[in-house]
Coordinates of C-alpha atoms in Angstrom, one line a residue:
X177 CA 0.1 -0.1 0.1
X178 CA 2.8 2.5 0.8
X179 CA 4.4 1.9 -2.6
X180 CA 0.7 2.7 -4.2
X181 CA 0.4 5.7 -2.1
X182 CA 4.1 7.1 -3.5
X183 CA 3.1 6.2 -7.1
X184 CA -0.2 8.2 -6.9
X185 CA 1.6 10.9 -5.2
X186 CA 4.1 11.2 -8.0
X187 CA 1.4 11.1 -10.8
X188 CA -0.6 13.8 -9.0
X189 CA 1.6 16.8 -9.8
X190 CA 0.5 18.3 -12.9
X191 CA 1.7 22.0 -12.4
X192 CA 4.8 23.1 -13.9
X193 CA 7.8 24.0 -11.9
X194 CA 8.5 27.4 -11.5
X195 CA 11.3 29.6 -10.3
X196 CA 12.7 30.6 -7.0
X197 CA 12.7 34.2 -6.0
X198 CA 15.1 34.4 -3.2
X199 CA 17.7 32.2 -1.3
X200 CA 15.1 31.2 1.1
X201 CA 11.6 30.9 -0.4
X202 CA 10.3 29.4 -3.6
X203 CA 8.2 31.8 -5.8
X204 CA 4.8 30.6 -7.1
X205 CA 4.2 30.1 -11.0
X206 CA 2.3 33.4 -10.6
X207 CA 4.9 35.7 -8.7
X208 CA 7.1 38.3 -10.3
X209 CA 10.7 37.9 -10.5
X210 CA 12.5 39.7 -7.6
X211 CA 13.6 43.1 -8.5
X212 CA 17.0 42.8 -6.5
X213 CA 19.6 40.9 -8.2
X214 CA 20.3 37.8 -6.2
X215 CA 23.9 37.1 -4.8
X216 CA 26.2 35.2 -7.1
X217 CA 26.5 31.5 -6.4
X218 CA 28.5 28.7 -7.3
X219 CA 27.0 25.4 -7.7
X220 CA 29.4 22.1 -7.7
X221 CA 28.6 19.5 -9.5
X222 CA 30.7 16.2 -9.0
X223 CA 30.5 13.2 -11.1
X224 CA 31.5 9.6 -10.6
X225 CA 32.2 8.5 -14.2
X226 CA 32.0 10.1 -17.5
X227 CA 28.4 10.8 -17.6
X228 CA 28.5 14.4 -19.0
X229 CA 31.3 15.3 -21.5
X230 CA 32.5 19.0 -21.3
X231 CA 30.3 19.6 -24.2
X232 CA 27.1 18.0 -22.8
X233 CA 27.8 19.8 -19.4
X234 CA 28.1 23.2 -20.9
X235 CA 25.2 22.8 -23.2
X236 CA 22.7 21.1 -20.9
X237 CA 23.5 22.8 -17.6
X238 CA 26.2 25.2 -17.2
X239 CA 25.2 27.7 -20.1
X240 CA 21.1 27.2 -19.9
X241 CA 21.3 28.0 -16.2
X242 CA 23.3 31.0 -16.5
X243 CA 21.1 32.0 -19.0
X244 CA 18.2 32.0 -17.1
X245 CA 19.5 32.5 -13.7
X246 CA 22.7 35.0 -14.3
X247 CA 23.6 34.7 -10.5
X248 CA 24.4 31.1 -11.2
X249 CA 27.4 29.5 -11.9
X250 CA 27.6 25.7 -12.3
X251 CA 31.1 24.2 -12.2
X252 CA 31.9 20.6 -12.8
X253 CA 34.4 19.0 -10.4
X254 CA 37.2 17.5 -12.3
X255 CA 38.5 15.5 -9.4
X256 CA 38.1 11.4 -9.5
X257 CA 37.5 11.0 -5.8
X258 CA 34.8 8.9 -4.5
X259 CA 32.1 10.7 -2.5
X260 CA 33.4 9.6 1.1
X261 CA 36.8 10.6 0.3
X262 CA 35.6 14.4 -0.6
X263 CA 33.5 14.4 2.7
X264 CA 36.3 13.3 4.5
X265 CA 38.3 16.4 3.6
X266 CA 35.4 18.5 4.6
X267 CA 34.5 19.6 1.1
X268 CA 30.8 20.5 0.0
X269 CA 29.3 19.8 -3.4
X270 CA 25.5 20.5 -4.5
X271 CA 25.1 17.7 -6.8
X272 CA 26.5 13.9 -7.6
X273 CA 26.0 12.6 -10.7
X274 CA 26.0 9.0 -11.3
X275 CA 23.9 6.1 -12.2
X276 CA 20.9 5.0 -9.8
X277 CA 22.8 1.5 -8.8
X278 CA 25.0 3.6 -6.6
X279 CA 22.6 5.1 -4.4
X280 CA 22.4 2.2 -2.0
X281 CA 26.3 2.7 -1.2
X282 CA 25.7 6.2 0.0
X283 CA 22.7 5.9 2.2
X284 CA 24.7 5.5 5.3
X285 CA 26.2 8.9 4.6
X286 CA 23.4 10.9 5.2
X287 CA 23.8 12.7 2.1
X288 CA 20.6 12.6 0.3
X289 CA 17.1 14.7 0.5
X290 CA 14.0 13.4 -0.5
X291 CA 12.6 14.9 -3.5
X292 CA 8.8 14.3 -3.0
X293 CA 8.1 17.1 -0.4
X294 CA 10.3 19.3 -2.4
X295 CA 8.5 18.9 -5.5
X296 CA 5.5 19.5 -4.0
X297 CA 7.3 23.0 -2.2
X298 CA 8.7 23.8 -5.7
X299 CA 5.8 23.1 -7.9
X300 CA 8.1 20.5 -9.9
X301 CA 6.0 18.5 -11.9
X302 CA 7.1 14.8 -11.5
X303 CA 4.3 13.6 -13.5
X304 CA 6.4 14.6 -16.6
X305 CA 8.6 11.6 -15.9
X306 CA 8.3 7.8 -16.9
X307 CA 6.9 6.3 -13.8
X308 CA 9.2 3.3 -13.9
X309 CA 12.3 5.4 -14.2
X310 CA 11.3 7.1 -10.7
X311 CA 9.8 3.7 -9.3
X312 CA 13.3 2.4 -9.9
X313 CA 15.1 5.1 -7.7
X314 CA 12.3 4.9 -5.0
X315 CA 13.2 1.1 -4.6
X316 CA 16.6 2.0 -3.6
X317 CA 15.4 4.1 -0.6
X318 CA 14.6 3.0 3.1
X319 CA 10.7 4.3 3.2
X320 CA 9.7 5.4 -0.3
X321 CA 11.9 8.6 -0.7
X322 CA 13.1 10.0 -4.2
X323 CA 16.9 10.7 -3.6
X324 CA 17.5 11.6 -7.5
X325 CA 15.8 12.7 -10.7
X326 CA 17.0 10.6 -13.6
X327 CA 17.9 12.7 -17.0
X328 CA 18.6 9.7 -19.0
X329 CA 18.3 6.1 -19.4
X330 CA 20.9 3.7 -20.9
X331 CA 19.3 2.1 -24.2
X332 CA 19.9 -1.5 -25.7
X333 CA 20.6 -2.3 -29.3
X334 CA 21.9 -4.8 -31.7
X335 CA 24.8 -2.8 -33.6
X336 CA 26.1 -4.6 -36.8
X337 CA 29.0 -4.6 -39.3
X338 CA 27.0 -4.2 -42.8
X339 CA 30.2 -5.3 -44.7
X340 CA 30.6 -8.6 -43.0
X341 CA 27.1 -9.5 -43.9
X342 CA 27.7 -8.1 -47.5
X343 CA 31.0 -10.1 -47.7
X344 CA 29.2 -13.5 -47.3
X345 CA 25.8 -12.6 -48.7
X346 CA 23.8 -13.0 -45.4
X347 CA 20.9 -10.8 -44.6
X348 CA 21.2 -8.2 -42.1
X349 CA 19.7 -8.6 -38.6
X350 CA 16.0 -7.8 -38.2
X351 CA 13.7 -6.3 -35.2
X352 CA 12.0 -8.9 -33.3
X353 CA 14.9 -11.4 -33.0
X354 CA 15.1 -14.0 -30.3
X355 CA 18.7 -14.9 -28.9
X356 CA 18.2 -18.0 -30.7
X357 CA 17.6 -16.5 -34.0
X358 CA 20.6 -13.9 -33.3
X359 CA 22.8 -17.2 -32.4
X360 CA 21.8 -18.9 -35.8
X361 CA 22.4 -15.8 -37.7
X362 CA 25.7 -15.4 -36.2
X363 CA 26.7 -19.1 -37.6
X364 CA 26.1 -17.6 -41.0
X365 CA 28.8 -14.7 -40.8
X366 CA 31.3 -16.8 -38.4
X367 CA 34.2 -17.4 -41.2
X368 CA 37.8 -16.9 -41.9
X369 CA 38.8 -15.3 -44.9
X370 CA 42.1 -14.3 -45.8
X371 CA 43.8 -15.2 -42.6
X372 CA 41.2 -12.8 -40.7
X373 CA 38.8 -14.6 -38.4
X374 CA 35.3 -12.9 -38.5
X375 CA 33.1 -13.4 -35.3
X376 CA 29.4 -13.6 -35.7
X377 CA 28.5 -12.2 -32.4
X378 CA 30.1 -11.2 -29.3
X379 CA 28.9 -10.3 -25.6
X380 CA 31.0 -7.3 -24.0
X381 CA 29.2 -7.9 -20.6
X382 CA 27.6 -10.7 -18.5
X383 CA 24.8 -8.3 -17.8
X384 CA 23.5 -7.9 -21.4
X385 CA 22.0 -11.6 -20.6
X386 CA 21.1 -11.0 -17.0
X387 CA 19.2 -7.6 -17.3
X388 CA 16.3 -8.3 -19.8
X389 CA 15.2 -10.7 -17.2
X390 CA 15.7 -8.3 -14.2
X391 CA 18.4 -10.8 -12.6
X392 CA 19.8 -9.4 -9.4
X393 CA 22.8 -11.2 -7.8
X394 CA 21.7 -10.6 -4.1
X395 CA 18.5 -9.8 -2.6
X396 CA 18.8 -6.5 -0.8
X397 CA 16.9 -7.1 2.0
X398 CA 17.7 -10.6 3.0
X399 CA 21.4 -10.9 1.4
X400 CA 20.4 -14.1 -0.3
X401 CA 22.3 -15.4 -3.0
X402 CA 20.0 -15.7 -6.1
X403 CA 22.5 -17.1 -8.7
X404 CA 22.0 -20.8 -8.7
X405 CA 18.3 -20.7 -10.4
X406 CA 16.9 -21.5 -13.4
X407 CA 16.8 -17.9 -14.9
X408 CA 20.5 -17.8 -14.3
X409 CA 21.2 -21.3 -16.3
X410 CA 18.9 -19.8 -19.1
X411 CA 21.3 -16.8 -19.4
X412 CA 24.4 -18.7 -19.0
X413 CA 23.4 -21.3 -21.4
X414 CA 22.8 -18.4 -24.2
X415 CA 26.4 -17.3 -23.7
X416 CA 27.6 -21.1 -24.1
X417 CA 25.7 -21.1 -27.1
X418 CA 27.2 -18.0 -28.6
X419 CA 30.9 -19.0 -27.7
X420 CA 30.3 -22.7 -29.1
X421 CA 30.1 -21.6 -32.4
X422 CA 33.2 -22.8 -34.4
X423 CA 35.5 -20.0 -35.1
X424 CA 33.4 -17.8 -32.1
X425 CA 35.2 -19.0 -29.4
X426 CA 35.6 -17.0 -26.1
X427 CA 38.7 -15.1 -26.3
X428 CA 38.6 -12.5 -23.9
X429 CA 39.8 -8.7 -24.3
X430 CA 37.1 -6.2 -25.7
X431 CA 34.6 -6.8 -28.1
X432 CA 33.3 -3.3 -28.5
X433 CA 37.1 -2.4 -29.6
X434 CA 36.7 -5.6 -31.9
X435 CA 33.7 -4.4 -33.5
X436 CA 34.6 -0.8 -33.7
X437 CA 38.3 -0.8 -34.4
X438 CA 39.3 -4.3 -35.8
X439 CA 35.8 -4.8 -37.7
X440 CA 36.2 -8.3 -37.5
X441 CA 32.9 -8.7 -35.3
X442 CA 29.4 -8.9 -37.0
X443 CA 27.1 -8.3 -34.2
X444 CA 27.2 -6.8 -30.7
X445 CA 24.2 -6.4 -28.5
X446 CA 25.0 -3.7 -25.9
X447 CA 24.5 -0.6 -24.4
X448 CA 24.5 3.0 -26.2
X449 CA 27.4 3.1 -28.6
X450 CA 26.2 6.3 -30.5
X451 CA 28.9 8.7 -29.5
X452 CA 31.8 6.1 -29.9
X453 CA 30.4 5.4 -33.3
X454 CA 31.0 8.9 -34.4
X455 CA 34.8 8.4 -33.7
X456 CA 35.0 5.4 -36.4
X457 CA 33.6 7.2 -39.5
X458 CA 34.7 4.2 -41.7
X459 CA 32.6 1.6 -40.0
X460 CA 29.5 0.6 -42.3
X461 CA 27.3 -0.2 -39.2
X462 CA 23.4 0.1 -38.7
X463 CA 21.3 -1.1 -35.6
X464 CA 18.2 -3.3 -35.2
X465 CA 16.0 -3.9 -32.2
X466 CA 17.8 -5.9 -29.2
X467 CA 17.4 -9.5 -29.0
X468 CA 14.6 -10.8 -26.7
X469 CA 14.0 -13.8 -24.6
X470 CA 10.9 -15.7 -25.8
X471 CA 10.0 -15.5 -22.1
X472 CA 10.3 -11.6 -22.1
X473 CA 9.4 -10.2 -25.6
X474 CA 10.6 -6.8 -26.6
X475 CA 12.4 -6.3 -23.4
X476 CA 16.2 -5.1 -23.2
X477 CA 18.3 -4.4 -20.4
X478 CA 17.3 -2.8 -16.9
X479 CA 16.5 1.0 -16.2
X480 CA 20.0 2.3 -16.1
X481 CA 19.3 5.7 -15.0
X482 CA 21.8 8.4 -15.1
X483 CA 20.9 10.7 -12.1
X484 CA 21.4 14.3 -10.8
X485 CA 21.5 13.9 -6.9
X486 CA 21.1 17.0 -4.8
X487 CA 23.3 16.7 -2.0
X488 CA 21.9 17.5 1.9
X489 CA 24.9 19.4 2.9
X490 CA 24.3 22.1 0.1
X491 CA 23.8 25.5 1.6
X492 CA 21.8 26.3 -1.6
X493 CA 18.9 24.6 -1.9
X494 CA 16.9 27.2 -4.0
X495 CA 19.4 27.1 -6.2
X496 CA 19.8 23.2 -6.4
X497 CA 16.0 23.5 -7.7
X498 CA 16.7 26.2 -10.2
X499 CA 19.3 24.1 -11.7
X500 CA 16.9 20.7 -12.0
X501 CA 14.1 23.1 -13.3
X502 CA 16.7 24.0 -15.9
X503 CA 18.1 20.6 -16.9
X504 CA 14.5 18.9 -17.1
X505 CA 12.9 21.8 -19.0
X506 CA 11.5 20.9 -22.3
X507 CA 14.1 23.3 -24.0
X508 CA 16.9 21.5 -22.4
X509 CA 15.6 17.8 -22.7
X510 CA 14.8 18.4 -26.3
X511 CA 18.7 19.7 -27.1
X512 CA 19.7 16.6 -25.3
X513 CA 17.5 14.2 -27.2
X514 CA 18.5 15.8 -30.5
X515 CA 22.3 16.6 -29.7
X516 CA 23.7 14.1 -27.3
X517 CA 22.4 10.9 -27.9
X518 CA 21.1 10.6 -24.4
X519 CA 17.4 8.9 -24.1
X520 CA 15.5 11.1 -22.2
X521 CA 13.6 10.0 -19.2
X522 CA 10.6 12.5 -20.0
X523 CA 7.5 10.4 -21.0
X524 CA 6.5 12.3 -23.9
X525 CA 7.1 10.3 -27.1
X526 CA 8.5 13.6 -28.5
X527 CA 11.8 13.2 -26.7
X528 CA 12.2 9.8 -28.5
X529 CA 11.2 11.2 -31.8
X530 CA 14.0 13.8 -31.6
X531 CA 16.5 11.3 -30.5
X532 CA 19.9 12.1 -32.5
X533 CA 18.3 14.4 -35.2
X534 CA 21.1 16.5 -34.8
X535 CA 23.7 13.9 -35.2
X536 CA 24.7 13.3 -38.9
X537 CA 26.0 9.8 -37.9
X538 CA 22.5 8.7 -37.0
X539 CA 21.0 10.1 -40.3
X540 CA 19.7 6.9 -42.5
X541 CA 20.2 4.6 -39.2
X542 CA 17.5 2.3 -38.0
X543 CA 17.0 4.1 -34.7
X544 CA 13.2 3.3 -34.8
X545 CA 14.0 -0.2 -34.2
X546 CA 16.0 0.6 -30.9
X547 CA 12.6 1.9 -29.4
X548 CA 10.6 -1.1 -30.0
X549 CA 12.0 -2.7 -26.6
X550 CA 11.3 -1.2 -23.2
X551 CA 13.5 -1.2 -20.0
X552 CA 13.3 -4.5 -17.4
X553 CA 12.3 -3.7 -14.0
X554 CA 15.5 -3.2 -12.0
X555 CA 15.7 -4.2 -8.4
X556 CA 17.9 -2.3 -5.9
X557 CA 21.5 -3.5 -5.7
X558 CA 23.1 -5.1 -2.5
X559 CA 26.1 -3.4 -1.0
X560 CA 27.8 -6.5 -1.7
X561 CA 27.0 -6.2 -5.6
X562 CA 30.3 -5.1 -7.1
X563 CA 32.3 -7.9 -6.0
X564 CA 29.5 -10.4 -6.3
X565 CA 29.3 -9.5 -9.9
X566 CA 33.0 -9.9 -10.3
X567 CA 33.0 -13.5 -8.7
X568 CA 29.8 -14.3 -11.0
X569 CA 31.6 -12.9 -14.4
X570 CA 34.7 -15.4 -13.5
X571 CA 32.5 -18.2 -13.2
X572 CA 30.4 -17.2 -16.6
X573 CA 33.9 -17.2 -18.3
X574 CA 34.7 -20.6 -16.8
X575 CA 31.1 -21.9 -18.2
X576 CA 31.6 -20.4 -21.9
X577 CA 35.2 -21.5 -22.0
X578 CA 34.1 -24.9 -21.1
X579 CA 36.0 -25.1 -18.2
X580 CA 32.8 -25.9 -16.0
X581 CA 29.5 -27.0 -16.9
X582 CA 26.8 -24.3 -16.1
X583 CA 25.5 -25.9 -13.2
X584 CA 28.8 -26.5 -11.6
X585 CA 29.7 -22.8 -12.2
X586 CA 26.6 -21.4 -10.9
X587 CA 27.1 -23.5 -7.6
X588 CA 30.3 -22.1 -7.4
X589 CA 29.5 -18.8 -7.9
X590 CA 27.1 -18.9 -5.1
X591 CA 29.3 -20.6 -2.7
X592 CA 32.0 -17.9 -3.5
X593 CA 29.5 -14.8 -3.3
X594 CA 27.8 -16.2 0.1
X595 CA 31.4 -16.4 1.7
X596 CA 32.2 -12.7 0.5
X597 CA 29.0 -11.4 2.2
X598 CA 30.1 -13.6 5.5
X599 CA 33.5 -12.4 5.2
X600 CA 32.3 -8.7 4.7
X601 CA 29.7 -9.1 7.9
X602 CA 32.4 -10.6 9.9
X603 CA 34.4 -7.0 9.2
X604 CA 31.3 -5.2 10.3
X605 CA 30.6 -4.0 6.8

């Protein structure tokens, strides 16, 4: 019932967010701007990873915020330190940028705000967002709080090298294919010619097989290890089929590099590569819909949300909300969709329709096929997830290299992950 109340609460916001009048009180949409200029304020944004390029940050945040609110200067923190390291130095930041899966890692630091009451206070319309995306963030909270706002969701697509298919006279991938269909197609383009081994398909990350089924390694609440189960066997078996194709054996290294640079991989089902494809103009590529499990048709990876997280220690609450207002405005979200190859989390379909329209390298590509799939539900990550995933990946590698059978690999992964949890709990973590 609590979850339903929060869902109703989110969808009930139908007013449009307005600016704030001064450093203490928000304005109502009908209130005129303050005549007295506001004191200059610097807003510091720290990102854990390369979520915003310098160009993206300037075009989507710094410049439009400065244009609407001249007293605000938004700066990107260039350090690579993790959040606890920054806080230990007594440094204050106004926003953290990362993906939603890291939200649970920082809950004990006391750095989060609940945006639900703030949205009501500042007339910020949460009803404009994809409800599934907001639910994903709420699932990572203790009591149904909304700690972050997602500005983009990662997409998944089946990228393919048209030249390899043309070389061997094989038809291109189509939308709506199951994993089994893609494997059969890969067999036709896995060939060796002029001492070059062409590989039909490669998987760059085990999560490409796990996420469409919303598989999570550890139950966040109970710490139960979930990997020794039929859905995991299904995912591992698809991986084994892929690397059982003669000439397509598992070799390690970077499948994405082999696709983009070496041009020896015919197909790679993975996340958003569009900006990287900009750097390989000589690759003759296109995209199709991400492969589906027959049990989960038209479903690709779980929600993988890139988030703006307002920090509780900030002394600039009104200005934090001003920054969010600008970033999630229709104007900026349209620019983001058209120019940055980021998939907006606004639910209005016009943002998807605008995706990549200003990127020359996407013109004429079958982008519409990508959007025939939807994101799978994303359960919250355990604090033990990172190590657990590395242990599981090692056993997946053992399985696809035929070092172990699938059942043994999963049993061993389960035991190793369980032991890791016991050890960490013994340390007090």
